[in-house]
PDB file of C-alpha atoms in Angstrom:
ATOM      1  CA  GLY A  46       0.075  -0.066   0.033  1.00  0.00           C
ATOM      2  CA  ILE A  47       0.868   3.746   0.187  1.00  0.00           C
ATOM      3  CA  GLN A  48       2.210   5.473   3.359  1.00  0.00           C
ATOM      4  CA  VAL A  49       1.014   9.186   4.107  1.00  0.00           C
ATOM      5  CA  GLU A  50       3.035  11.154   6.703  1.00  0.00           C
ATOM      6  CA  GLN A  51       1.974  14.529   7.852  1.00  0.00           C
ATOM      7  CA  SER A  52       4.101  17.090   9.775  1.00  0.00           C
ATOM      8  CA  PRO A  53       4.128  18.639  12.254  1.00  0.00           C
ATOM      9  CA  PRO A  54       1.608  16.520  14.307  1.00  0.00           C
ATOM     10  CA  ASP A  55       0.779  19.564  16.456  1.00  0.00           C
ATOM     11  CA  LEU A  56       1.045  23.238  15.813  1.00  0.00           C
ATOM     12  CA  ILE A  57       0.178  26.145  18.193  1.00  0.00           C
ATOM     13  CA  LEU A  58       0.124  29.716  16.841  1.00  0.00           C
ATOM     14  CA  GLN A  59      -0.946  33.138  17.660  1.00  0.00           C
ATOM     15  CA  GLU A  60      -3.896  34.505  15.895  1.00  0.00           C
ATOM     16  CA  GLY A  61      -2.639  36.399  12.623  1.00  0.00           C
ATOM     17  CA  ALA A  62       0.343  34.071  12.088  1.00  0.00           C
ATOM     18  CA  ASN A  63       0.986  32.012   9.012  1.00  0.00           C
ATOM     19  CA  SER A  64       1.514  28.308   8.890  1.00  0.00           C
ATOM     20  CA  THR A  65       2.753  25.603   6.571  1.00  0.00           C
ATOM     21  CA  LEU A  66       1.625  22.058   6.830  1.00  0.00           C
ATOM     22  CA  ARG A  67       3.187  19.181   5.106  1.00  0.00           C
ATOM     23  CA  CYS A  68       2.151  15.915   3.575  1.00  0.00           C
ATOM     24  CA  ASN A  69       4.593  13.282   2.258  1.00  0.00           C
ATOM     25  CA  PHE A  70       3.443  10.196   0.402  1.00  0.00           C
ATOM     26  CA  SER A  71       5.441   7.145  -0.536  1.00  0.00           C
ATOM     27  CA  ASP A  72       4.194   6.353  -4.070  1.00  0.00           C
ATOM     28  CA  SER A  73       2.305   7.656  -7.142  1.00  0.00           C
ATOM     29  CA  VAL A  74      -1.196   9.173  -6.449  1.00  0.00           C
ATOM     30  CA  ASN A  75      -4.122  10.010  -8.739  1.00  0.00           C
ATOM     31  CA  ASN A  76      -6.034  11.977  -6.116  1.00  0.00           C
ATOM     32  CA  LEU A  77      -4.904  14.106  -3.200  1.00  0.00           C
ATOM     33  CA  GLN A  78      -7.269  15.975  -0.968  1.00  0.00           C
ATOM     34  CA  TRP A  79      -6.825  18.217   2.099  1.00  0.00           C
ATOM     35  CA  PHE A  80      -9.619  18.275   4.806  1.00  0.00           C
ATOM     36  CA  HIS A  81     -10.127  20.319   7.906  1.00  0.00           C
ATOM     37  CA  GLN A  82     -11.914  18.294  10.680  1.00  0.00           C
ATOM     38  CA  ASN A  83     -13.740  20.957  12.818  1.00  0.00           C
ATOM     39  CA  PRO A  84     -14.388  20.482  16.628  1.00  0.00           C
ATOM     40  CA  TRP A  85     -17.788  18.628  15.824  1.00  0.00           C
ATOM     41  CA  GLY A  86     -15.832  16.043  13.771  1.00  0.00           C
ATOM     42  CA  GLN A  87     -17.053  17.088  10.375  1.00  0.00           C
ATOM     43  CA  LEU A  88     -14.589  16.629   7.606  1.00  0.00           C
ATOM     44  CA  ILE A  89     -14.612  19.708   5.337  1.00  0.00           C
ATOM     45  CA  ASN A  90     -13.014  19.592   1.858  1.00  0.00           C
ATOM     46  CA  LEU A  91     -10.461  22.185   1.454  1.00  0.00           C
ATOM     47  CA  PHE A  92      -8.640  21.197  -1.739  1.00  0.00           C
ATOM     48  CA  TYR A  93      -8.701  18.533  -4.443  1.00  0.00           C
ATOM     49  CA  ILE A  94      -5.059  18.814  -5.649  1.00  0.00           C
ATOM     50  CA  PRO A  95      -3.237  15.813  -7.126  1.00  0.00           C
ATOM     51  CA  SER A  96      -0.730  18.185  -8.596  1.00  0.00           C
ATOM     52  CA  GLY A  97      -0.209  22.024  -8.988  1.00  0.00           C
ATOM     53  CA  THR A  98      -1.221  25.071  -6.935  1.00  0.00           C
ATOM     54  CA  LYS A  99      -4.656  26.224  -5.821  1.00  0.00           C
ATOM     55  CA  GLN A 100      -5.755  28.996  -3.593  1.00  0.00           C
ATOM     56  CA  ASN A 101      -8.996  29.663  -1.773  1.00  0.00           C
ATOM     57  CA  GLY A 102      -9.068  32.897   0.337  1.00  0.00           C
ATOM     58  CA  ARG A 103      -6.531  32.665   3.059  1.00  0.00           C
ATOM     59  CA  LEU A 104      -5.631  29.066   2.104  1.00  0.00           C
ATOM     60  CA  SER A 105      -3.528  27.709  -0.481  1.00  0.00           C
ATOM     61  CA  ALA A 106      -1.987  24.272  -1.468  1.00  0.00           C
ATOM     62  CA  THR A 107       0.680  23.062  -3.719  1.00  0.00           C
ATOM     63  CA  THR A 108       1.458  19.607  -4.603  1.00  0.00           C
ATOM     64  CA  VAL A 109       4.644  18.312  -6.349  1.00  0.00           C
ATOM     65  CA  ALA A 110       3.660  14.875  -7.489  1.00  0.00           C
ATOM     66  CA  THR A 111       7.087  13.889  -8.823  1.00  0.00           C
ATOM     67  CA  GLU A 112       8.585  14.642  -5.365  1.00  0.00           C
ATOM     68  CA  ARG A 113       5.671  13.113  -3.518  1.00  0.00           C
ATOM     69  CA  TYR A 114       4.678  15.795  -1.167  1.00  0.00           C
ATOM     70  CA  SER A 115       1.892  18.457  -0.801  1.00  0.00           C
ATOM     71  CA  LEU A 116       1.933  21.660   1.283  1.00  0.00           C
ATOM     72  CA  LEU A 117      -0.952  23.487   2.849  1.00  0.00           C
ATOM     73  CA  TYR A 118      -0.488  27.204   3.677  1.00  0.00           C
ATOM     74  CA  ILE A 119      -2.722  29.111   5.968  1.00  0.00           C
ATOM     75  CA  SER A 120      -2.264  32.749   6.190  1.00  0.00           C
ATOM     76  CA  SER A 121      -3.389  35.281   8.799  1.00  0.00           C
ATOM     77  CA  SER A 122      -4.867  32.565  10.833  1.00  0.00           C
ATOM     78  CA  GLN A 123      -8.061  32.915  12.927  1.00  0.00           C
ATOM     79  CA  THR A 124      -9.411  30.974  15.848  1.00  0.00           C
ATOM     80  CA  THR A 125     -11.921  29.301  13.521  1.00  0.00           C
ATOM     81  CA  ASP A 126      -8.995  27.656  11.684  1.00  0.00           C
ATOM     82  CA  SER A 127      -8.271  25.468  14.739  1.00  0.00           C
ATOM     83  CA  GLY A 128      -8.839  21.684  14.362  1.00  0.00           C
ATOM     84  CA  VAL A 129      -7.092  18.755  12.703  1.00  0.00           C
ATOM     85  CA  TYR A 130      -6.075  19.094   9.070  1.00  0.00           C
ATOM     86  CA  PHE A 131      -5.889  15.739   7.106  1.00  0.00           C
ATOM     87  CA  CYS A 132      -4.002  14.978   3.880  1.00  0.00           C
ATOM     88  CA  ALA A 133      -5.592  11.885   1.985  1.00  0.00           C
ATOM     89  CA  VAL A 134      -4.480  10.255  -1.216  1.00  0.00           C
ATOM     90  CA  GLU A 135      -5.665   7.668  -3.718  1.00  0.00           C
ATOM     91  CA  TRP A 136      -2.801   5.309  -4.648  1.00  0.00           C
ATOM     92  CA  SER A 137      -2.340   5.122  -8.404  1.00  0.00           C
ATOM     93  CA  PHE A 138      -2.137   1.212  -8.054  1.00  0.00           C
ATOM     94  CA  GLY A 139      -4.887   0.642  -5.642  1.00  0.00           C
ATOM     95  CA  ASN A 140      -8.709   1.058  -5.630  1.00  0.00           C
ATOM     96  CA  GLU A 141     -10.360   4.363  -5.260  1.00  0.00           C
ATOM     97  CA  LYS A 142     -10.207   4.426  -1.420  1.00  0.00           C
ATOM     98  CA  LEU A 143      -8.505   7.317   0.341  1.00  0.00           C
ATOM     99  CA  THR A 144      -5.596   6.681   2.584  1.00  0.00           C
ATOM    100  CA  PHE A 145      -5.289   9.231   5.277  1.00  0.00           C
ATOM    101  CA  GLY A 146      -2.365  10.641   7.155  1.00  0.00           C
ATOM    102  CA  THR A 147      -2.351  11.037  10.885  1.00  0.00           C
ATOM    103  CA  GLY A 148      -3.171  14.668  10.741  1.00  0.00           C
ATOM    104  CA  THR A 149      -1.787  18.034  12.031  1.00  0.00           C
ATOM    105  CA  ARG A 150      -3.660  19.422  15.075  1.00  0.00           C
ATOM    106  CA  LEU A 151      -3.624  23.128  14.693  1.00  0.00           C
ATOM    107  CA  THR A 152      -4.440  25.404  17.622  1.00  0.00           C
ATOM    108  CA  ILE A 153      -4.861  29.214  17.128  1.00  0.00           C
ATOM    109  CA  ILE A 154      -4.600  31.275  20.252  1.00  0.00           C
ATOM    110  CA  PRO A 155      -6.524  34.588  20.335  1.00  0.00           C
TER     111      PRO A 155
ATOM    112  CA  GLY B 161     -27.647  21.245  -2.423  1.00  0.00           C
ATOM    113  CA  ALA B 162     -27.797  18.642   0.311  1.00  0.00           C
ATOM    114  CA  GLY B 163     -24.723  17.040   1.353  1.00  0.00           C
ATOM    115  CA  VAL B 164     -23.967  13.438   2.554  1.00  0.00           C
ATOM    116  CA  SER B 165     -26.269  12.714   5.511  1.00  0.00           C
ATOM    117  CA  GLN B 166     -26.002   9.919   8.170  1.00  0.00           C
ATOM    118  CA  SER B 167     -28.053   8.506  10.953  1.00  0.00           C
ATOM    119  CA  PRO B 168     -28.068   8.241  13.841  1.00  0.00           C
ATOM    120  CA  SER B 169     -25.595  10.967  14.836  1.00  0.00           C
ATOM    121  CA  ASN B 170     -24.820   8.976  18.094  1.00  0.00           C
ATOM    122  CA  LYS B 171     -25.475   5.372  19.046  1.00  0.00           C
ATOM    123  CA  VAL B 172     -24.709   3.796  22.402  1.00  0.00           C
ATOM    124  CA  THR B 173     -25.184   0.050  22.495  1.00  0.00           C
ATOM    125  CA  GLU B 174     -24.250  -2.870  24.687  1.00  0.00           C
ATOM    126  CA  LYS B 175     -21.600  -5.366  23.775  1.00  0.00           C
ATOM    127  CA  GLY B 176     -23.009  -8.246  21.843  1.00  0.00           C
ATOM    128  CA  LYS B 177     -25.958  -6.272  20.207  1.00  0.00           C
ATOM    129  CA  ASP B 178     -26.216  -5.697  16.506  1.00  0.00           C
ATOM    130  CA  VAL B 179     -26.340  -2.062  15.057  1.00  0.00           C
ATOM    131  CA  GLU B 180     -27.211  -0.485  11.817  1.00  0.00           C
ATOM    132  CA  LEU B 181     -25.865   2.811  10.560  1.00  0.00           C
ATOM    133  CA  ARG B 182     -27.340   4.698   7.661  1.00  0.00           C
ATOM    134  CA  CYS B 183     -25.844   6.852   4.867  1.00  0.00           C
ATOM    135  CA  ASP B 184     -27.579   8.912   2.330  1.00  0.00           C
ATOM    136  CA  PRO B 185     -25.197  10.099  -0.390  1.00  0.00           C
ATOM    137  CA  ILE B 186     -25.256  13.141  -2.463  1.00  0.00           C
ATOM    138  CA  SER B 187     -27.875  12.790  -5.165  1.00  0.00           C
ATOM    139  CA  GLY B 188     -26.376  11.792  -8.466  1.00  0.00           C
ATOM    140  CA  HIS B 189     -23.183  10.429  -6.893  1.00  0.00           C
ATOM    141  CA  THR B 190     -22.652   6.683  -7.939  1.00  0.00           C
ATOM    142  CA  ALA B 191     -19.810   5.998  -5.627  1.00  0.00           C
ATOM    143  CA  LEU B 192     -20.166   5.469  -1.912  1.00  0.00           C
ATOM    144  CA  TYR B 193     -17.537   4.704   0.696  1.00  0.00           C
ATOM    145  CA  TRP B 194     -17.471   3.917   4.399  1.00  0.00           C
ATOM    146  CA  TYR B 195     -14.579   4.917   6.543  1.00  0.00           C
ATOM    147  CA  ARG B 196     -14.079   4.802  10.401  1.00  0.00           C
ATOM    148  CA  GLN B 197     -12.211   6.995  12.667  1.00  0.00           C
ATOM    149  CA  SER B 198     -10.835   5.528  15.985  1.00  0.00           C
ATOM    150  CA  LEU B 199      -8.292   6.774  18.556  1.00  0.00           C
ATOM    151  CA  GLY B 200      -5.834   3.846  17.990  1.00  0.00           C
ATOM    152  CA  GLN B 201      -6.326   3.472  14.100  1.00  0.00           C
ATOM    153  CA  GLY B 202      -6.818   6.921  12.773  1.00  0.00           C
ATOM    154  CA  LEU B 203      -9.108   7.128   9.659  1.00  0.00           C
ATOM    155  CA  GLU B 204      -9.307   3.840   7.718  1.00  0.00           C
ATOM    156  CA  PHE B 205     -11.233   2.638   4.763  1.00  0.00           C
ATOM    157  CA  LEU B 206     -13.856  -0.029   5.167  1.00  0.00           C
ATOM    158  CA  ILE B 207     -15.795  -0.472   2.021  1.00  0.00           C
ATOM    159  CA  TYR B 208     -16.575   0.887  -1.408  1.00  0.00           C
ATOM    160  CA  PHE B 209     -19.578   0.682  -3.696  1.00  0.00           C
ATOM    161  CA  GLN B 210     -19.506   1.798  -7.337  1.00  0.00           C
ATOM    162  CA  GLY B 211     -22.723   1.724  -9.354  1.00  0.00           C
ATOM    163  CA  ASN B 212     -23.911  -1.938  -9.901  1.00  0.00           C
ATOM    164  CA  SER B 213     -20.433  -3.464  -9.437  1.00  0.00           C
ATOM    165  CA  ALA B 214     -19.526  -5.722  -6.541  1.00  0.00           C
ATOM    166  CA  PRO B 215     -18.474  -3.822  -3.622  1.00  0.00           C
ATOM    167  CA  ASP B 216     -14.825  -3.579  -2.534  1.00  0.00           C
ATOM    168  CA  LYS B 217     -14.896  -5.014   0.961  1.00  0.00           C
ATOM    169  CA  SER B 218     -11.147  -5.147   1.451  1.00  0.00           C
ATOM    170  CA  GLY B 219     -11.184  -2.814   4.447  1.00  0.00           C
ATOM    171  CA  LEU B 220     -13.763  -4.606   6.623  1.00  0.00           C
ATOM    172  CA  PRO B 221     -12.031  -5.614   9.851  1.00  0.00           C
ATOM    173  CA  SER B 222     -13.921  -8.782  10.385  1.00  0.00           C
ATOM    174  CA  ASP B 223     -16.981 -10.839   9.122  1.00  0.00           C
ATOM    175  CA  ARG B 224     -19.175  -9.198  11.839  1.00  0.00           C
ATOM    176  CA  PHE B 225     -19.196  -6.217   9.485  1.00  0.00           C
ATOM    177  CA  SER B 226     -21.334  -5.960   6.368  1.00  0.00           C
ATOM    178  CA  ALA B 227     -22.887  -3.298   4.180  1.00  0.00           C
ATOM    179  CA  GLU B 228     -25.337  -3.086   1.455  1.00  0.00           C
ATOM    180  CA  ARG B 229     -26.486  -0.409  -0.866  1.00  0.00           C
ATOM    181  CA  THR B 230     -30.026  -0.464  -2.126  1.00  0.00           C
ATOM    182  CA  GLY B 231     -31.149   1.016  -5.357  1.00  0.00           C
ATOM    183  CA  GLY B 232     -27.700   2.574  -5.897  1.00  0.00           C
ATOM    184  CA  SER B 233     -28.379   5.208  -3.299  1.00  0.00           C
ATOM    185  CA  VAL B 234     -28.873   4.682   0.410  1.00  0.00           C
ATOM    186  CA  SER B 235     -26.272   2.430   2.240  1.00  0.00           C
ATOM    187  CA  THR B 236     -26.441   0.620   5.559  1.00  0.00           C
ATOM    188  CA  LEU B 237     -23.476  -0.663   7.506  1.00  0.00           C
ATOM    189  CA  THR B 238     -24.283  -3.404   9.906  1.00  0.00           C
ATOM    190  CA  ILE B 239     -22.204  -4.593  12.731  1.00  0.00           C
ATOM    191  CA  GLN B 240     -23.152  -7.761  14.350  1.00  0.00           C
ATOM    192  CA  ARG B 241     -22.310  -8.884  17.949  1.00  0.00           C
ATOM    193  CA  THR B 242     -20.749  -5.521  18.666  1.00  0.00           C
ATOM    194  CA  GLN B 243     -17.353  -5.461  20.687  1.00  0.00           C
ATOM    195  CA  GLN B 244     -15.874  -2.493  22.665  1.00  0.00           C
ATOM    196  CA  GLU B 245     -13.133  -2.088  19.958  1.00  0.00           C
ATOM    197  CA  ASP B 246     -15.882  -1.300  17.427  1.00  0.00           C
ATOM    198  CA  SER B 247     -16.242   2.042  19.232  1.00  0.00           C
ATOM    199  CA  ALA B 248     -15.511   4.685  16.578  1.00  0.00           C
ATOM    200  CA  VAL B 249     -16.912   7.272  14.528  1.00  0.00           C
ATOM    201  CA  TYR B 250     -18.159   5.819  11.313  1.00  0.00           C
ATOM    202  CA  LEU B 251     -17.933   8.189   8.171  1.00  0.00           C
ATOM    203  CA  CYS B 252     -19.668   7.830   4.865  1.00  0.00           C
ATOM    204  CA  ALA B 253     -18.548   9.692   1.739  1.00  0.00           C
ATOM    205  CA  SER B 254     -19.699   9.851  -1.850  1.00  0.00           C
ATOM    206  CA  SER B 255     -18.214  10.918  -5.079  1.00  0.00           C
ATOM    207  CA  PHE B 256     -19.661  11.523  -8.565  1.00  0.00           C
ATOM    208  CA  GLN B 257     -18.323   8.481 -10.477  1.00  0.00           C
ATOM    209  CA  GLY B 258     -15.785   6.948  -8.221  1.00  0.00           C
ATOM    210  CA  ARG B 259     -12.903   7.463 -10.493  1.00  0.00           C
ATOM    211  CA  ASN B 260      -9.510   8.323  -9.109  1.00  0.00           C
ATOM    212  CA  SER B 261     -10.151  11.920 -10.308  1.00  0.00           C
ATOM    213  CA  ASP B 262     -13.253  12.499  -8.174  1.00  0.00           C
ATOM    214  CA  THR B 263     -13.513  14.467  -4.954  1.00  0.00           C
ATOM    215  CA  GLN B 264     -14.987  12.516  -2.083  1.00  0.00           C
ATOM    216  CA  TYR B 265     -17.415  14.485   0.176  1.00  0.00           C
ATOM    217  CA  PHE B 266     -18.007  13.407   3.685  1.00  0.00           C
ATOM    218  CA  GLY B 267     -21.077  13.137   5.932  1.00  0.00           C
ATOM    219  CA  PRO B 268     -21.005  14.160   9.562  1.00  0.00           C
ATOM    220  CA  GLY B 269     -20.444  10.715  10.880  1.00  0.00           C
ATOM    221  CA  THR B 270     -22.149   8.421  13.479  1.00  0.00           C
ATOM    222  CA  ARG B 271     -20.504   8.071  16.779  1.00  0.00           C
ATOM    223  CA  LEU B 272     -20.840   4.536  18.034  1.00  0.00           C
ATOM    224  CA  THR B 273     -20.071   3.612  21.570  1.00  0.00           C
ATOM    225  CA  VAL B 274     -20.085   0.077  22.694  1.00  0.00           C
ATOM    226  CA  LEU B 275     -20.402  -0.400  26.404  1.00  0.00           C
TER     227      LEU B 275
END
């Protein structure tokens, strides 16, 4: 199967700070998604990004498929950004299931 | 439009009882997935339905777990003779066609507690 590692596991920042979350994967992927899990447990889609760069407001993501990593950038962070961020991939040689990383827990302090 | 819905939102049961969890995918989505999230195992795949094809059951942890999808829409995940290690949040997701290029959208989950 494919391995997905996320770093850092925990991140505590002051409101207004910027952050970079990293996702490394061990093999070729056809799909990569970033999710935010809010305090109620809901997984919110942030980006579908198997390659390239996308931006949505204060969030942006870049995936370099040839080097097997993706980065999620959060700028001017707000307390509502707190939660766990997951990276998930669909392995090119497997079925269509998502394999999740262990997540980065982000805490934004007012 | 409506997202993926799941019911019940919470379920508490006694060890040894059977439970049924329900998932309503986004209208028009042909692919449906079940995952679970537990403290020890993180988020893990359970089963995948795509249209009328035989489901991919490769993630089911034991034969006490089964799932069906009726009419290509609603799905039910059944856990028989529940054990304490089955306690987890069970998440359902759907995607348009289930190909590798499709975004998966998740429901709010069912939190199962086995006493």
